[in-house]
């Protein structure tokens, strides 16, 4: 269910993948977005952001080790940016969960 064998380049499959992503985000209390610079060019990360915003889910950006920059797409919507370590991630989840 969470790893469908669909081709994201096919319009019908892409629509199904977006639906699956929506179904995974809708019930959560907050959303973690990995804030590597690849996020600036990722269709799927932007979809995660769009769906999270649609459901008013708090977004926590997680900054990878050694990463100096955060993509604007993430920093514009994140309620908090945390480092890549368990205590900061757990603390942010507890702080921002609905």
PDB file of C-alpha atoms in Angstrom:
ATOM      1  CA  UNK A   1       0.000   0.000   0.000  1.00  0.00           C
ATOM      2  CA  UNK A   2       2.758   2.477   0.850  1.00  0.00           C
ATOM      3  CA  UNK A   3       5.037   1.490  -2.027  1.00  0.00           C
ATOM      4  CA  UNK A   4       2.754   1.083  -5.020  1.00  0.00           C
ATOM      5  CA  UNK A   5       4.097  -0.305  -8.275  1.00  0.00           C
ATOM      6  CA  UNK A   6       2.932   2.608 -10.388  1.00  0.00           C
ATOM      7  CA  UNK A   7       4.764   4.777 -12.917  1.00  0.00           C
ATOM      8  CA  UNK A   8       4.732   8.423 -11.738  1.00  0.00           C
ATOM      9  CA  UNK A   9       5.329   9.512 -15.341  1.00  0.00           C
ATOM     10  CA  UNK A  10       1.979   8.109 -16.446  1.00  0.00           C
ATOM     11  CA  UNK A  11      -0.882  10.579 -15.786  1.00  0.00           C
ATOM     12  CA  UNK A  12      -3.268   7.939 -14.427  1.00  0.00           C
ATOM     13  CA  UNK A  13      -0.623   6.438 -12.170  1.00  0.00           C
ATOM     14  CA  UNK A  14       0.517   9.879 -11.002  1.00  0.00           C
ATOM     15  CA  UNK A  15      -3.066  10.691 -10.017  1.00  0.00           C
ATOM     16  CA  UNK A  16      -3.258   7.433  -8.041  1.00  0.00           C
ATOM     17  CA  UNK A  17       0.068   8.136  -6.305  1.00  0.00           C
ATOM     18  CA  UNK A  18      -1.124  11.621  -5.298  1.00  0.00           C
ATOM     19  CA  UNK A  19      -4.318  10.065  -3.927  1.00  0.00           C
ATOM     20  CA  UNK A  20      -2.235   7.564  -1.903  1.00  0.00           C
ATOM     21  CA  UNK A  21      -0.031  10.372  -0.577  1.00  0.00           C
ATOM     22  CA  UNK A  22      -3.139  12.329   0.397  1.00  0.00           C
ATOM     23  CA  UNK A  23      -4.503   9.310   2.275  1.00  0.00           C
ATOM     24  CA  UNK A  24      -1.225   8.981   4.193  1.00  0.00           C
ATOM     25  CA  UNK A  25      -1.034  12.665   5.173  1.00  0.00           C
ATOM     26  CA  UNK A  26      -4.707  13.279   6.015  1.00  0.00           C
ATOM     27  CA  UNK A  27      -4.761  11.351   9.350  1.00  0.00           C
ATOM     28  CA  UNK A  28      -1.388  12.503  10.772  1.00  0.00           C
ATOM     29  CA  UNK A  29      -0.775  15.155  13.433  1.00  0.00           C
ATOM     30  CA  UNK A  30       2.170  16.782  11.682  1.00  0.00           C
ATOM     31  CA  UNK A  31       4.360  16.191   8.637  1.00  0.00           C
ATOM     32  CA  UNK A  32       8.146  15.850   8.463  1.00  0.00           C
ATOM     33  CA  UNK A  33       9.754  17.130   5.277  1.00  0.00           C
ATOM     34  CA  UNK A  34      13.405  16.327   4.628  1.00  0.00           C
ATOM     35  CA  UNK A  35      14.940  19.693   3.767  1.00  0.00           C
ATOM     36  CA  UNK A  36      17.804  18.730   1.489  1.00  0.00           C
ATOM     37  CA  UNK A  37      18.321  21.031  -1.482  1.00  0.00           C
ATOM     38  CA  UNK A  38      16.853  18.327  -3.734  1.00  0.00           C
ATOM     39  CA  UNK A  39      13.514  19.420  -2.230  1.00  0.00           C
ATOM     40  CA  UNK A  40      13.715  22.587  -4.302  1.00  0.00           C
ATOM     41  CA  UNK A  41      13.256  20.502  -7.472  1.00  0.00           C
ATOM     42  CA  UNK A  42      11.112  17.636  -6.286  1.00  0.00           C
ATOM     43  CA  UNK A  43       7.590  17.307  -7.592  1.00  0.00           C
ATOM     44  CA  UNK A  44       6.762  14.823  -4.834  1.00  0.00           C
ATOM     45  CA  UNK A  45       8.046  16.922  -1.959  1.00  0.00           C
ATOM     46  CA  UNK A  46       6.011  19.854  -3.279  1.00  0.00           C
ATOM     47  CA  UNK A  47       2.961  17.573  -3.405  1.00  0.00           C
ATOM     48  CA  UNK A  48       3.586  16.593   0.245  1.00  0.00           C
ATOM     49  CA  UNK A  49       3.748  20.290   1.117  1.00  0.00           C
ATOM     50  CA  UNK A  50       0.592  21.112  -0.864  1.00  0.00           C
ATOM     51  CA  UNK A  51      -1.395  18.295   0.736  1.00  0.00           C
ATOM     52  CA  UNK A  52      -0.139  19.196   4.221  1.00  0.00           C
ATOM     53  CA  UNK A  53      -1.169  22.825   3.719  1.00  0.00           C
ATOM     54  CA  UNK A  54      -4.549  21.711   2.349  1.00  0.00           C
ATOM     55  CA  UNK A  55      -5.240  19.868   5.619  1.00  0.00           C
ATOM     56  CA  UNK A  56      -3.588  22.549   7.815  1.00  0.00           C
ATOM     57  CA  UNK A  57      -0.997  20.049   9.043  1.00  0.00           C
ATOM     58  CA  UNK A  58       2.036  21.575  10.766  1.00  0.00           C
ATOM     59  CA  UNK A  59       5.173  20.972   8.694  1.00  0.00           C
ATOM     60  CA  UNK A  60       8.513  20.334  10.374  1.00  0.00           C
ATOM     61  CA  UNK A  61      11.570  20.668   8.160  1.00  0.00           C
ATOM     62  CA  UNK A  62      14.398  18.252   8.962  1.00  0.00           C
ATOM     63  CA  UNK A  63      17.799  19.562   7.928  1.00  0.00           C
ATOM     64  CA  UNK A  64      20.274  16.847   6.855  1.00  0.00           C
ATOM     65  CA  UNK A  65      23.753  16.720   8.394  1.00  0.00           C
ATOM     66  CA  UNK A  66      26.036  19.373   6.937  1.00  0.00           C
ATOM     67  CA  UNK A  67      23.259  21.110   5.035  1.00  0.00           C
ATOM     68  CA  UNK A  68      23.651  24.906   5.189  1.00  0.00           C
ATOM     69  CA  UNK A  69      20.732  25.972   2.989  1.00  0.00           C
ATOM     70  CA  UNK A  70      17.061  25.093   3.281  1.00  0.00           C
ATOM     71  CA  UNK A  71      14.871  25.161   0.158  1.00  0.00           C
ATOM     72  CA  UNK A  72      12.503  28.143   0.135  1.00  0.00           C
ATOM     73  CA  UNK A  73       9.598  25.773  -0.573  1.00  0.00           C
ATOM     74  CA  UNK A  74      10.219  24.176   2.840  1.00  0.00           C
ATOM     75  CA  UNK A  75      11.273  27.224   4.869  1.00  0.00           C
ATOM     76  CA  UNK A  76       8.193  29.169   3.723  1.00  0.00           C
ATOM     77  CA  UNK A  77       5.780  26.605   5.192  1.00  0.00           C
ATOM     78  CA  UNK A  78       7.654  24.949   8.066  1.00  0.00           C
ATOM     79  CA  UNK A  79       6.599  25.798  11.611  1.00  0.00           C
ATOM     80  CA  UNK A  80      10.102  24.753  12.664  1.00  0.00           C
ATOM     81  CA  UNK A  81      13.350  23.557  11.103  1.00  0.00           C
ATOM     82  CA  UNK A  82      15.218  20.989  13.198  1.00  0.00           C
ATOM     83  CA  UNK A  83      18.529  19.174  12.938  1.00  0.00           C
ATOM     84  CA  UNK A  84      18.917  15.571  11.903  1.00  0.00           C
ATOM     85  CA  UNK A  85      18.831  14.041  15.381  1.00  0.00           C
ATOM     86  CA  UNK A  86      16.249  12.129  17.336  1.00  0.00           C
ATOM     87  CA  UNK A  87      15.788  14.515  20.251  1.00  0.00           C
ATOM     88  CA  UNK A  88      15.140  17.616  18.130  1.00  0.00           C
ATOM     89  CA  UNK A  89      12.777  15.748  15.800  1.00  0.00           C
ATOM     90  CA  UNK A  90      10.791  14.170  18.665  1.00  0.00           C
ATOM     91  CA  UNK A  91      10.658  17.496  20.527  1.00  0.00           C
ATOM     92  CA  UNK A  92       9.289  19.285  17.447  1.00  0.00           C
ATOM     93  CA  UNK A  93       6.691  16.567  16.859  1.00  0.00           C
ATOM     94  CA  UNK A  94       5.487  16.836  20.447  1.00  0.00           C
ATOM     95  CA  UNK A  95       5.438  20.621  20.277  1.00  0.00           C
ATOM     96  CA  UNK A  96       3.559  20.967  16.977  1.00  0.00           C
ATOM     97  CA  UNK A  97       1.281  17.926  16.739  1.00  0.00           C
ATOM     98  CA  UNK A  98      -2.398  18.761  16.503  1.00  0.00           C
TER      99      UNK A  98
END
